[in-house]
Structures are given as C-alpha cells and as structure tokens.
Amino acid sequence: MAKDIFSLLNKNKKPLFTGTVKRIVLWDIAIFFLLFVSSNIFTIAITNKILTDNLDERLKNEIETLVASFRIQQDTIKFVGYSEIKEPDFTTINSGAFFLQVYDKNNKLLLCSDNLKSFGTIPFKIPNIRIRYEFENLTAGNHQLRVIYTPMLNQHNKIEAYLQLSVFRTEYSSIMKKIILFNMLNLPFILLIIVVVSIFLAKKSYAPLNKIINIAENISANNLNARIKYDAHPQDELGRLRDTLNNLFTRLEVQINQISQFTDNASHQLMTPLTALKTELEYILKRERTPDEYKDTLTMLNMQTDKMISIIKSLLIIAKYSSNSEINKNVFKVSQVVNESIKPIFTNHNIGYEIADDLYLRGSYEGFQIVIENLIDNAIKYSPRNSRVIVKAENTDENIIIKVEDPGFGINDEEKEKIFERFYRSVPAMKGNIQGYGLGLCLVKTIVLAMEGKIKVEDNYPTGTKFIISFPSVKVL
Ligand code: ADP
C-alpha cells in the first residue's frame, strides 16, 4: 500500500521521494511504533501498579478496623463491630462497596456483610497463613474483584478464623480501558504527524546534498576545472564531501591532462619514424632501383622500425610497472645483477663498480636491471666520450643506496623534476642531437616506485650528475 502511494508520487523524472527518504520515513515509523508500544506497556504496568496499590491500601485499612472489632476468648469468637458493618458500604452494592466474609478454621461461614445477600457469595480459599495480608484478583459473576485475606489468631497464636474483604475493580478496569482507547484513537494521527515530519526532516537534511550533487553533475570532461562551491565548514560532513569531490576532480583533471599530453607525445614520437619510413618508401617506389639502393632503404626501414619498437617497448614496461600488482617480488642479490646482466652490456665503456657484497633487494630482478642499465646508458650518453662513470651500491641502517655518477654536462635545477616526465628531453640533449625519446627516466622512476624505492638527482662535483636510488634493505640470514 505504502509502496503504491510512493510509486504514484514518483511518476515524474526526479522522484519526489527518493529511496533514502522512503527508508528514513519507514525507519522513523518503525522506531516510533516500537516506542509507542513499549511506552504503552510501561504506562499500563505503572497505572496497574498504582491503582492496585491504592485498592490494597484501602482494603488493608478497612480489614485492620474489622480485625479490631473481633474478640477471641478461648475458642470463641465474638464480633463487637456491628456498627461498622451496618454502614452503607457494607449494606448496599455501590462502586465503593466492601464485601466481608468471615470463615472459621473449619471453613464454615461465620459472618458476612448484608450486601452479599443480594450480590451472592464470593469464592473463598484458605489463605497462606504465613502472610499477614494476602491479596488476589477474583471474578464473581461479571464482576472483577480485588480481595484481601487475613487470619485471626487466638492468644496461643493459633488460627481461629479467616477474614475475606473484597472491593470492585470496576473503576480500575475503566481507567485502563480509557488509557488504551485514548492511545489507539491517537495512533493514526500521531503516525500521520510522524510521516509528515520525517519527510520534511529527511528532505531538509538532504537538500544541501542534492545541491552538491547537482553542481557535481554539471562538471564534465569539458569543464573539469570547475569546482563545487558550497559554503560549509571543512570539518562538517557536507564540507568534507565538497572537499573530497573537489580533490577528486583535481586528481582527475591532472590524470586526464597527463593522458591527453601522453597521447600527443606518443603520437608525435611515433609519427617521426613513421613519416621517415613513408618518405623513404615513396622515394624508393618511384622507379626501379638497384639492389644496393633497395638494401640501403631496407636498412633505413629496419632502423626506424627499431626506434618504434623501442618506444612501444618502453611504454609497455611503464604500463606494466605502473600497475604494481603485476611485478615480481622476489629477493635477489644486487652484485649478481651487476655482474651477470650489467657488466656484459657495458664492456667497452669506462665504468667503475663499487658494489658491496651481500646486498639484497626485494622486487623484480628484470626491473632492477632496466633501472641500472638506463641510468648507466644516460650517464655515458650525457658525458664526454670515455668519461668515467661510477656505479655504487652500499648499505645504511635501513636502506640500500645505489648511486650512478657521471662527469657530464649535468642537469640544471629547473629540470631536475621534469626529466622524470614521459617524453621530456632537456634542451641540451636535443640541441646536442643526442639520441633518445625521453622515456628512460620515466621508466626508471616507475620501476623504482613499484619496488617501494625512491629516486633523486643531484649535481656531481666538479661536474656532472648523480642519480641516487634508495630501496628498503632486505635482511637475508
Ligand atoms: P632520453 O635520454 O631518451 O632523452 P631520459 O628519460 O632517459 O630520456 O632522460 C630525460 C632527460 O634527462 C634527457 O633528455 C636528458 O636531458 C636528461 N638526463 C638524463 N640523464 C642525464 C645525465 N646523466 N646527465 C645529464 N642529463 C641527463
């Protein structure tokens, strides 16, 4: 039923009641209902207790007066309080009437009030003699009664008789009924108020959220520099949401700009060898060529294809190490990588290796080899011919430090950060016509980060560059 009402109201595009508002309203109703039922049970229990206590107090007072009207001598019981039981409360049946019955120890009726003649007898039981006053609820005919029992003792503390005094519980029952009826009649109105108030509160509390959502919806790839402007304290939930979304947009903007810049650069870098390839092909196909000419062209095509393969290979390795999950996390020895995989590549160069023994790293053996190879390659490329390049690996308390130092033309301070960007090549590198694609250091940094290391570049003295990498050291017993 509630579902139908909600779906009727939800016909337009933006629902009047969203799922969240509906959930809050239903929760409110459920909580209210539970509170209502438990408070009613509590009220009824308390009222019951108060009314019963009042009745019991009345019965106790009256029975004490009656007990005082009996004289017990030896085995005989004498009643001297006739004036008491001749009062209207004992002779007529009104709402405040008392019904008295006195039984002897053999369960024989000794005395009863006059009003019982027209009311009829009230069931009697032998009460618990260990309790001075025993109470119980009784039904006699259509009447609900509250009853008190008390034993009467002789001078030897032996029971001689039992008194039973009863009153109507009618007033009590009608108060209870009134309470229940009042609550039942009020329930629909209270429920209605709860629904209206819940909807109002839910809509009011979600209004700022909707405002933020509307602004966020309008931010697209075309206006990624737009930000949510909503006045709220940064510690406030809405302020935090605004800042979190704005930070996310900033990160997205940076990433999207990087991707588009990368696409530009990659296309540009691949375009150069492809254009050279195309031009060469067009030239050679213009007419018949000699075998030597064909051979020259094919050699040139082979060279350009190698360039493209090299660019794509580097990009693939960067992509692989950027998604950290794909790399191996094995333990390997630094000196083993240098001796087995690095030294054979640079046999014709002037390189000094100062590698401490027993240095271990955790990560990719192949990745680490690419890092060292690229750094040495650069050190050779950007230094005068036959310059001495130094490769060091040493241990500190917590880290393994690897340094590649060259006496080349160095890197100025403004470029020390930029050189790690994809396709970045410094002006001196391009002017000096030094071969490269600007991918080597990006590759190096990506692998170092994937192996939980850090990389920095410093000036070498008196000239040149020093690349310093640190990895968390691995203890091998
Ligand atoms: P590439 O060497 O292909 O240009 P890299 O990413 O390896 O690309 O290097 C980026 C830039 O950093 C280079 O163009 C160069 O200007 C600078 N660079 C790298 N290593 C050195 C070095 N050892 N000395 C001086 N400049 C360097």
Short mmCIF file of N, CA, C and O and ligand atoms in Angstrom, two decimals, residues 378-379 381-382 406 410-411 419 424-426 429 436-441 465 467, ligand 1:
data_model
loop_
_atom_site.label_atom_id
_atom_site.label_comp_id
_atom_site.label_asym_id
_atom_site.label_seq_id
_atom_site.Cartn_x
_atom_site.Cartn_y
_atom_site.Cartn_z
N ASN A 378 72.40 6.61 -19.77
CA ASN A 378 72.30 8.08 -19.77
C ASN A 378 73.62 8.71 -19.36
O ASN A 378 74.07 9.69 -19.95
N ALA A 379 74.24 8.13 -18.29
CA ALA A 379 75.49 8.69 -17.79
C ALA A 379 76.54 8.71 -18.90
O ALA A 379 77.29 9.69 -19.06
N LYS A 381 75.78 8.62 -22.23
CA LYS A 381 75.27 9.47 -23.31
C LYS A 381 75.51 10.95 -23.06
O LYS A 381 75.84 11.71 -23.96
N TYR A 382 75.31 11.36 -21.78
CA TYR A 382 75.37 12.79 -21.48
C TYR A 382 76.70 13.22 -20.86
O TYR A 382 76.77 14.19 -20.15
N ASP A 406 78.19 10.58 -12.96
CA ASP A 406 78.94 10.84 -14.21
C ASP A 406 79.52 12.25 -14.18
O ASP A 406 79.05 13.10 -13.42
N GLY A 410 75.63 17.69 -16.78
CA GLY A 410 74.73 17.94 -15.63
C GLY A 410 73.31 18.33 -16.03
O GLY A 410 72.98 18.45 -17.21
N ILE A 411 72.52 18.54 -15.01
CA ILE A 411 71.12 18.90 -15.24
C ILE A 411 70.84 20.15 -14.39
O ILE A 411 71.12 20.15 -13.19
N ILE A 419 62.69 15.93 -15.73
CA ILE A 419 63.32 14.86 -16.51
C ILE A 419 62.67 13.49 -16.31
O ILE A 419 62.86 12.59 -17.11
N TYR A 424 59.92 13.75 -21.78
CA TYR A 424 60.64 15.01 -21.56
C TYR A 424 62.10 14.83 -21.92
O TYR A 424 62.77 13.91 -21.50
N ARG A 425 62.59 15.77 -22.74
CA ARG A 425 64.01 15.77 -23.09
C ARG A 425 64.54 17.18 -22.86
O ARG A 425 63.89 18.14 -23.25
N SER A 426 65.68 17.28 -22.23
CA SER A 426 66.18 18.63 -21.93
C SER A 426 66.69 19.29 -23.21
O SER A 426 67.01 18.63 -24.19
N ALA A 429 70.05 18.21 -24.42
CA ALA A 429 70.01 16.87 -25.03
C ALA A 429 69.56 16.97 -26.47
O ALA A 429 70.10 16.30 -27.37
N GLY A 436 67.55 9.76 -28.26
CA GLY A 436 66.71 9.39 -27.11
C GLY A 436 65.27 9.77 -27.36
O GLY A 436 64.95 10.53 -28.28
N TYR A 437 64.36 9.23 -26.50
CA TYR A 437 62.92 9.51 -26.68
C TYR A 437 62.31 10.13 -25.43
O TYR A 437 61.10 10.34 -25.35
N GLY A 438 63.12 10.37 -24.43
CA GLY A 438 62.57 10.95 -23.19
C GLY A 438 61.74 9.97 -22.38
O GLY A 438 60.87 10.37 -21.61
N LEU A 439 62.02 8.66 -22.54
CA LEU A 439 61.23 7.67 -21.79
C LEU A 439 62.05 6.95 -20.71
O LEU A 439 61.48 6.39 -19.77
N GLY A 440 63.39 7.01 -20.86
CA GLY A 440 64.26 6.22 -19.97
C GLY A 440 64.04 6.52 -18.49
O GLY A 440 63.81 5.60 -17.68
N LEU A 441 64.07 7.80 -18.10
CA LEU A 441 63.97 8.13 -16.68
C LEU A 441 62.55 7.91 -16.14
O LEU A 441 62.38 7.59 -14.96
N THR A 465 76.35 14.61 -13.09
CA THR A 465 75.08 14.28 -12.43
C THR A 465 75.24 13.04 -11.57
O THR A 465 76.04 12.14 -11.88
N PHE A 467 72.69 10.22 -9.81
CA PHE A 467 71.34 9.68 -9.54
C PHE A 467 71.44 8.80 -8.31
O PHE A 467 72.32 7.92 -8.23
P1 ADP B 1 66.38 10.35 -23.10
O1 ADP B 1 67.73 10.06 -22.55
O2 ADP B 1 65.92 9.37 -24.05
O3 ADP B 1 66.27 11.74 -23.58
P2 ADP B 1 65.51 10.06 -20.39
O4 ADP B 1 64.17 9.95 -19.85
O5 ADP B 1 66.46 8.96 -20.11
O6 ADP B 1 65.34 10.27 -21.93
O7 ADP B 1 66.12 11.38 -19.87
C1 ADP B 1 65.37 12.58 -19.89
C2 ADP B 1 66.28 13.77 -19.96
O8 ADP B 1 67.05 13.87 -18.76
C3 ADP B 1 67.30 13.66 -21.05
O9 ADP B 1 66.81 14.19 -22.23
C4 ADP B 1 68.44 14.46 -20.51
O10 ADP B 1 68.27 15.80 -20.85
C5 ADP B 1 68.31 14.35 -19.01
N1 ADP B 1 69.30 13.41 -18.45
C6 ADP B 1 69.10 12.14 -18.10
N2 ADP B 1 70.21 11.59 -17.58
C7 ADP B 1 71.14 12.54 -17.60
C8 ADP B 1 72.53 12.61 -17.20
N3 ADP B 1 73.13 11.57 -16.67
N4 ADP B 1 73.15 13.78 -17.36
C9 ADP B 1 72.54 14.85 -17.88
N5 ADP B 1 71.26 14.86 -18.28
C10 ADP B 1 70.56 13.73 -18.14
#
